Each structure stands twice: as structure tokens, then as C-alpha cells.
Short mmCIF file of C-alpha atoms in Angstrom, two decimals:
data_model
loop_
_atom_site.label_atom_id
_atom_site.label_comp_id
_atom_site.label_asym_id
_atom_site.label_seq_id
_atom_site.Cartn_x
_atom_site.Cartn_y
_atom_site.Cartn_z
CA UNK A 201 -49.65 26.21 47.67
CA UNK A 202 -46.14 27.41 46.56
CA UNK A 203 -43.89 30.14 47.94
CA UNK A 204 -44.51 32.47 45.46
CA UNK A 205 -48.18 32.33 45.25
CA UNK A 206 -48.55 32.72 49.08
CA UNK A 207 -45.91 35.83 49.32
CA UNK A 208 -48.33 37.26 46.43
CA UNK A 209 -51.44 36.77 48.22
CA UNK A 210 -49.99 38.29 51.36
CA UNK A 211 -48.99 41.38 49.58
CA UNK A 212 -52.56 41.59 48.20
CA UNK A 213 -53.75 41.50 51.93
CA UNK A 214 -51.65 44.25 52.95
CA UNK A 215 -53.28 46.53 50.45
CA UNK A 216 -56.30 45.66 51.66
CA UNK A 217 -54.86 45.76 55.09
CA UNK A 218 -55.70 42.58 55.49
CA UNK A 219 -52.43 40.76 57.66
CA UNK A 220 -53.79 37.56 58.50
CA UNK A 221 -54.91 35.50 61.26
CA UNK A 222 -52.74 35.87 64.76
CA UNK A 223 -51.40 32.72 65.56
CA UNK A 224 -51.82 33.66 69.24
CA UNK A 225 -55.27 35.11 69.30
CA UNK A 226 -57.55 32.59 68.40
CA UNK A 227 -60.28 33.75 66.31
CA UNK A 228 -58.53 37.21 65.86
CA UNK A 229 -56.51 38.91 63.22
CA UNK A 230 -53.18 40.86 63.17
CA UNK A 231 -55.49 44.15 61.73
CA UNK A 232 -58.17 43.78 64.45
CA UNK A 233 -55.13 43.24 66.98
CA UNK A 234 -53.60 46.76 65.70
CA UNK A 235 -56.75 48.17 65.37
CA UNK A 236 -57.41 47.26 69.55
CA UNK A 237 -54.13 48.56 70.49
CA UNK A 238 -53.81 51.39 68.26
CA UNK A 239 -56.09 53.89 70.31
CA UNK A 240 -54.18 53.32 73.53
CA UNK A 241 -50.98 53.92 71.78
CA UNK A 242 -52.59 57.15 70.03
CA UNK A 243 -52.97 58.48 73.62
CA UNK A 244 -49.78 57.73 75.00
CA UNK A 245 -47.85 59.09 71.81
CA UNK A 246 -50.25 62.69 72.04
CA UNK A 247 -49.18 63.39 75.88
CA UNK A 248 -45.80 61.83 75.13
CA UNK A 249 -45.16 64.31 72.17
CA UNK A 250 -46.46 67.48 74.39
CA UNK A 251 -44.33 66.81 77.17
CA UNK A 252 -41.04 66.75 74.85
CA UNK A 253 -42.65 70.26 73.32
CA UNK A 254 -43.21 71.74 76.50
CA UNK A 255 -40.10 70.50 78.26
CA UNK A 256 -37.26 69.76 75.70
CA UNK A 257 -38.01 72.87 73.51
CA UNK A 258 -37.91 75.49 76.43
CA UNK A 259 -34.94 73.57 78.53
CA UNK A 260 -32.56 73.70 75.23
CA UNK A 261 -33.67 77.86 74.66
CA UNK A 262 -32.58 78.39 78.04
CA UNK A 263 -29.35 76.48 78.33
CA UNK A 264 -28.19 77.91 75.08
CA UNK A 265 -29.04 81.78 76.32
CA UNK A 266 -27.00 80.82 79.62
CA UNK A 267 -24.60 78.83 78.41
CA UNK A 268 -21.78 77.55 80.65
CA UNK A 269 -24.00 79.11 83.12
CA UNK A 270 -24.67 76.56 86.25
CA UNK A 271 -27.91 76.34 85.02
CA UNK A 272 -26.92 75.13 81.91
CA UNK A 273 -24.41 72.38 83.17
CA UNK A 274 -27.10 71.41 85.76
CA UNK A 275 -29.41 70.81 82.73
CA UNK A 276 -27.03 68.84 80.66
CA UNK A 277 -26.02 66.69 83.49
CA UNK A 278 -30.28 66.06 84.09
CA UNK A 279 -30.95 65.73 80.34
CA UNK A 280 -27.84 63.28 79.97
CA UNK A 281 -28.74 61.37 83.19
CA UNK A 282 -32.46 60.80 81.79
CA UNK A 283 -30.86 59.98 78.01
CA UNK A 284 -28.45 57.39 79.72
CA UNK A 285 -30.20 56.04 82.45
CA UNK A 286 -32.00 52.20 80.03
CA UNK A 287 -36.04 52.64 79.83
CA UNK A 288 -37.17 49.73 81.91
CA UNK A 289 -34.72 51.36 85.08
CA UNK A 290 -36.76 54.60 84.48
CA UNK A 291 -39.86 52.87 83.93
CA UNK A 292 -39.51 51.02 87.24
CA UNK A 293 -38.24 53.56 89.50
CA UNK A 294 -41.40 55.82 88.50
CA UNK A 295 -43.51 52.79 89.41
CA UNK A 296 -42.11 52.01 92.33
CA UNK A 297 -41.95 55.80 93.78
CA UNK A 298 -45.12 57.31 92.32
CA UNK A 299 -47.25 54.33 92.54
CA UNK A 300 -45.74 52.13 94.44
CA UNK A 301 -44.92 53.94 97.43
CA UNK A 302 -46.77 57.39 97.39
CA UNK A 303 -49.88 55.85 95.72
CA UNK A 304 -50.70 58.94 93.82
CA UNK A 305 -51.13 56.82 90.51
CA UNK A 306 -52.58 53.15 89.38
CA UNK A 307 -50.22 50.43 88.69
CA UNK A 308 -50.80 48.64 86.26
CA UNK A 309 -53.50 48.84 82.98
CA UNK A 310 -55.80 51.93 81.69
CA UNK A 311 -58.64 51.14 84.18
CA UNK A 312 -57.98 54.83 85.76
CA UNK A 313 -58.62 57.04 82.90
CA UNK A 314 -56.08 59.59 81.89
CA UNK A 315 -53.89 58.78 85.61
CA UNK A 316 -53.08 55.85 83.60
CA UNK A 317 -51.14 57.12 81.20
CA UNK A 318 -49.14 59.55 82.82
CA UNK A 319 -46.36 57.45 84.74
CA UNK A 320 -45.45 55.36 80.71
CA UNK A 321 -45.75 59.03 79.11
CA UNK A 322 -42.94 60.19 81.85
CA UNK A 323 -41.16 57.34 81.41
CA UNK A 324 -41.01 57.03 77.70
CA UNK A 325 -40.24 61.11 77.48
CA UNK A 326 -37.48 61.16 79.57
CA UNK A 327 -35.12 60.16 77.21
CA UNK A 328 -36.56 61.93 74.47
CA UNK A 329 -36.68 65.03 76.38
CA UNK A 330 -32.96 64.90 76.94
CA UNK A 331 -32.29 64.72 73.64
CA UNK A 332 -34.34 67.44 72.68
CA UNK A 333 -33.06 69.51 75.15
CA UNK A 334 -29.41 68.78 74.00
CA UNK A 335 -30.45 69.10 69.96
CA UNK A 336 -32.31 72.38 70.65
CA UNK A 337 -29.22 74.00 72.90
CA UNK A 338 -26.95 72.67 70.12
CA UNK A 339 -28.65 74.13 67.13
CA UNK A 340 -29.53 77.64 69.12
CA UNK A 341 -25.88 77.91 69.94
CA UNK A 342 -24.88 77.71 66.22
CA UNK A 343 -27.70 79.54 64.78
CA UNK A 344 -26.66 82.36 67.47
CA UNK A 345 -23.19 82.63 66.02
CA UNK A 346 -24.50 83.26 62.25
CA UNK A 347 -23.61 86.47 60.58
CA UNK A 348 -27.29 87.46 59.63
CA UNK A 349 -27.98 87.48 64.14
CA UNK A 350 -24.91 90.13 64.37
CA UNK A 351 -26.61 92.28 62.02
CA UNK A 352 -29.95 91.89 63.11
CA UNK A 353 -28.31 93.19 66.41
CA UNK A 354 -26.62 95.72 64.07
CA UNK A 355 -29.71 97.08 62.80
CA UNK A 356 -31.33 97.65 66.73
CA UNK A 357 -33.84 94.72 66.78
CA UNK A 358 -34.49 93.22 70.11
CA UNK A 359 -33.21 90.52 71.95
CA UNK A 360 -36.59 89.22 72.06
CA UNK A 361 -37.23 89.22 68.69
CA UNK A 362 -33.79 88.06 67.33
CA UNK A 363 -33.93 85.01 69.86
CA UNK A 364 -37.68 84.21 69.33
CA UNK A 365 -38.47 85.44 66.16
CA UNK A 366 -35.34 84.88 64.00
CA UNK A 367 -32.82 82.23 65.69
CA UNK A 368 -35.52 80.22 67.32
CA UNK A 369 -37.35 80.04 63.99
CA UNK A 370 -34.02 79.17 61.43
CA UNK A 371 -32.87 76.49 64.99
CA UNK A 372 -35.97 74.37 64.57
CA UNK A 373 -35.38 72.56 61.06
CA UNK A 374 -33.02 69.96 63.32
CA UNK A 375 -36.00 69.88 65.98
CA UNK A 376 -38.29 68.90 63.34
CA UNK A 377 -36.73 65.95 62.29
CA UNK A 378 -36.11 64.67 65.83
CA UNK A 379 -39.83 65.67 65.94
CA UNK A 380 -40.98 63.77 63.45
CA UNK A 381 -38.99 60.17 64.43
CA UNK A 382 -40.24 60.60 68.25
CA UNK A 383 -43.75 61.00 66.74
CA UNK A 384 -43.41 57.65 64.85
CA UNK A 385 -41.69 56.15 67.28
CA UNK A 386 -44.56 56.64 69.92
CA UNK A 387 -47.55 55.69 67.20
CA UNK A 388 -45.85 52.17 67.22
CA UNK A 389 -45.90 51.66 70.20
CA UNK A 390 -42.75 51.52 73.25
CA UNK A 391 -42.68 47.67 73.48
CA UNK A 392 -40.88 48.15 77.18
CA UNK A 393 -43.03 50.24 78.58
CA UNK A 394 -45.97 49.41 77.93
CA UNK A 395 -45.02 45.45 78.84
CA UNK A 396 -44.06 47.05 82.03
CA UNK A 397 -47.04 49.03 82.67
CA UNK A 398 -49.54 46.40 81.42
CA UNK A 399 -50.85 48.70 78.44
CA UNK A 400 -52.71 47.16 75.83
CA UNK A 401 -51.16 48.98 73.10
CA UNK A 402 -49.43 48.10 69.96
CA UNK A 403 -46.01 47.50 71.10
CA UNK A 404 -47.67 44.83 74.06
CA UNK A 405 -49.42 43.25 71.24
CA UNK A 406 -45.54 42.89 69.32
CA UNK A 407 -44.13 41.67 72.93
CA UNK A 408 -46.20 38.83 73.43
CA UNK A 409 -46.19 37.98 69.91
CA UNK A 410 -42.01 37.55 69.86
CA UNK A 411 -43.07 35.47 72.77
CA UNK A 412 -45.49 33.31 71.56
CA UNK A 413 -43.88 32.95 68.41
CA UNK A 414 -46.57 34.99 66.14
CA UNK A 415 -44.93 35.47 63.39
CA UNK A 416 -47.71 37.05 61.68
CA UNK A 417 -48.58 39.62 64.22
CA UNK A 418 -44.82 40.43 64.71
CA UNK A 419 -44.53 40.65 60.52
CA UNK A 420 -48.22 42.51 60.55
CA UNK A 421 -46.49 45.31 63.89
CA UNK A 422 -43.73 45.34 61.60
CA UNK A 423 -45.72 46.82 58.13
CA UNK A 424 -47.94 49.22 60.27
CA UNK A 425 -44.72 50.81 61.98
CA UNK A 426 -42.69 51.24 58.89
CA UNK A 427 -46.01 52.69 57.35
CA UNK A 428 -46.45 55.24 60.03
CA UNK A 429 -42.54 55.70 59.89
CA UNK A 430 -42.74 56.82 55.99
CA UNK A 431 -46.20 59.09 56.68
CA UNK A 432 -43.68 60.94 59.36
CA UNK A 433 -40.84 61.31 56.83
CA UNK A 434 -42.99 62.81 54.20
CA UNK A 435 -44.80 65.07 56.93
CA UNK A 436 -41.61 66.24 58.41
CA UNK A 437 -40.41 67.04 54.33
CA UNK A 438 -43.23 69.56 53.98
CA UNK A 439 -42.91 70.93 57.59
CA UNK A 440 -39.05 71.52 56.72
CA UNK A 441 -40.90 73.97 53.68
CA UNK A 442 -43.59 75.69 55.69
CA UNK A 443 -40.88 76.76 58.45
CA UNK A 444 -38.02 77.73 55.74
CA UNK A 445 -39.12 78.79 52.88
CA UNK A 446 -35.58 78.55 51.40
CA UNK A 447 -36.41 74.75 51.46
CA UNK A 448 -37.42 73.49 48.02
CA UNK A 449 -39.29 69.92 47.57
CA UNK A 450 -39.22 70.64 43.65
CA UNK A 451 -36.06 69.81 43.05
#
């Protein structure tokens, strides 16, 4: 069989979603591999995604409102620390305390229900949280200084409603996009920790096949993750329209 018929035929299986055999996995393909993983990942990336929403969101309001307050410098300095700070030193020091030592959560694997997955959510957020944070404060801070929030002031709205209503609103197109690549991000799979937490999720399934040498699972992770990376772009287009009208995808 030549090159260019076999590059052909694999293109015709990834329309059918069809990747191949794993190498690995005898007996097993790449798309029942994904498939396995894919559920486990789904759960990590939903509590994941809320904890950046409830944490980076509100953090990045606040520290913008007080800014050069103490409580804004001692959030930067926590946000940077957590941005910094490499994932597998986060992901082990929450083992080792939470688990580890004070026992409040399972160590390894999903055989614990939802305790499973908080420790890799809190250690895969971190850094996303930080940048949230940081991205939100940023974009508050400018939208704050426009000319159309002097004369809502002007005009006797209320704080409340200028903050909430008008800068928070106009502040969240940057958001979005960070949004939307933290979302695809986590729907792939966080190859570190879940190889250090022992989760049978998608980006386990790509670690062990870089290991083994599975090319077609690693070339089959690869496809599924740009896939999900282009659904987010095109999601994140018409979000950018629903929040500001002013946004066009006609043109």
C-alpha cells in the first residue's frame, strides 16, 4: 500500500471518526480509547470551569474596585504565586497535604465519586484562576476609565449599576476568550495531572501513548483536541455577539 493511498484512507476514517487501532491497547481503538476517557475528562473540565467562574471572576471585580488597596496587592501576589508556581509542584503539594497527610480526600483514581475529582480540579484551576483574576482586574480597570462610565456617573446612575450592569458587562469580551481556551483546554484533557492523580481521562490516555510509542493514539488525542479547540473558537465568536451587540459576525 503506498503513502498516498494510506494518508487517504486515514482521512476517510476521521470523518467517520474512525482513528485506528491503538498500538498499545490490544484489541482497542484510538475512538473507543477517547470515547473511555472522555467522560472523566467532561467532569473534571465542568468543576474546573466553575471554580475559575466563581473564583477568578469575583477576585479580579474586587481588586480592580480596591485597587492598590492591600487587598488588591495581596491578591496579585496569590494569583501570581498560583500562575507561577509549574502544575505537577501544585499538583503534588495538594496531594501530599490534603490527602496525604490530613486524609480528607482519596489518592489516587475515581473510585470515590465526586471526592475524586476535587484535589486535579484545584490543581488544574489554580493557574487558570490567576489568570483570570489578573485579565478580569485588567480589563475592569480600563473599562472604568472610559468616557461613557463618567457620564453614566454624570447622569446619577448607581455605583451598583455602572460597575455591574455597564463596566462589568462591556469588561467581559477579554474574559470570554480566556473562557473559551480554558474550556478547550480542560475537554482535552491536563496530561500532568491527571498522570499524577491516576485519572483515566483523555490526557492519561495521550501520556502513556508518548510512552509507549502509540503513534496512532497520540495522532488520534491530537485530531479530537484541535476539534474541540475549533468548536470553542466558533462558540466564543457568537458569545462575543450575544454580550456586545456592537460585535458583527457578518462582515
Amino acid at each position: 500500500m503506498n503513502i498516498s493511498k494510506q494518508y487517504f484512507d486515514f482521512l476517510k476514517g476521521i470523518v467517520r471518526f474512525d482513528l485506528g487501532p491503538s498500538y498499545a491497547y490490544e484489541g482497542r481503538t484510538v475512538t473507543e480509547l477517547i470515547s473511555r476517557g472522555f467522560p472523566v475528562t467532561t467532569r473534571m473540565a465542568v468543576l474546573y470551569i466553575v471554580l475559575i467562574i466563581v473564583f477568578g471572576v469575583p477576585l479580579g471585580v474586587a481588586a480592580a474596585l480596591k485597587r492598590n488597596s492591600y487587598f488588591d496587592r495581596g491578591i496579585m501576589f496569590i494569583t501570581t504565586l498560583g500562575k507561577t508556581l509549574p502544575g505537577f509542584v501544585k499538583a503534588t503539594l495538594i496531594l501530599y497535604i490534603f490527602a496525604f497527610k490530613l486524609g480528607w480526600f482519596p489518592i489516587f483514581g475515581i473510585n470515590d465519586g465526586f471526592k475524586s475529582y476535587v484535589l486535579p480540579c484545584i490543581a488544574m484551576s489554580l493557574g487558570s484562576i490567576g489568570s483570570m483574576t489578573r485579565l478580569n482586574r485588567a480589563s475592569m480597570l480600563d473599562v472604568m476609565g472610559q468616557d461613557y462610565i463618567r457620564t453614566a456617573r454624570a447622569k446619577g446612575l448607581s455605583e451598583i449599576k455602572i460597575k455591574y450592569k455597564h463596566a462589568l458587562r462591556n469588561a467581559s469580551l477579554p474574559m470570554i476568550t480566556s473562557l473559551g481556551g480554558n474550556i478547550a483546554s480542560a475537554l482535552t484533557g491536563s496530561f500532568v495531572i491527571e498522570k499524577i492523580f491516576a485519572l483515566p481521562g483523555v490526557g492519561g490516555y495521550f501520556v502513556k501513548a508518548v510512552g509507549n510509542r502509540d503513534y496512532t493514539t497520540i495522532m488520534g488525542v491530537t485530531i479530537f483536541s484541535s476539534l474541540i479547540s475549533l468548536i470553542m473558537v466558533l462558540i466564543v465568536d457568537i458569545c462575543y455577539v450575544v454580550v456586545d451587540p456592537r460585535v458583527s459576525i457578518d462582515k
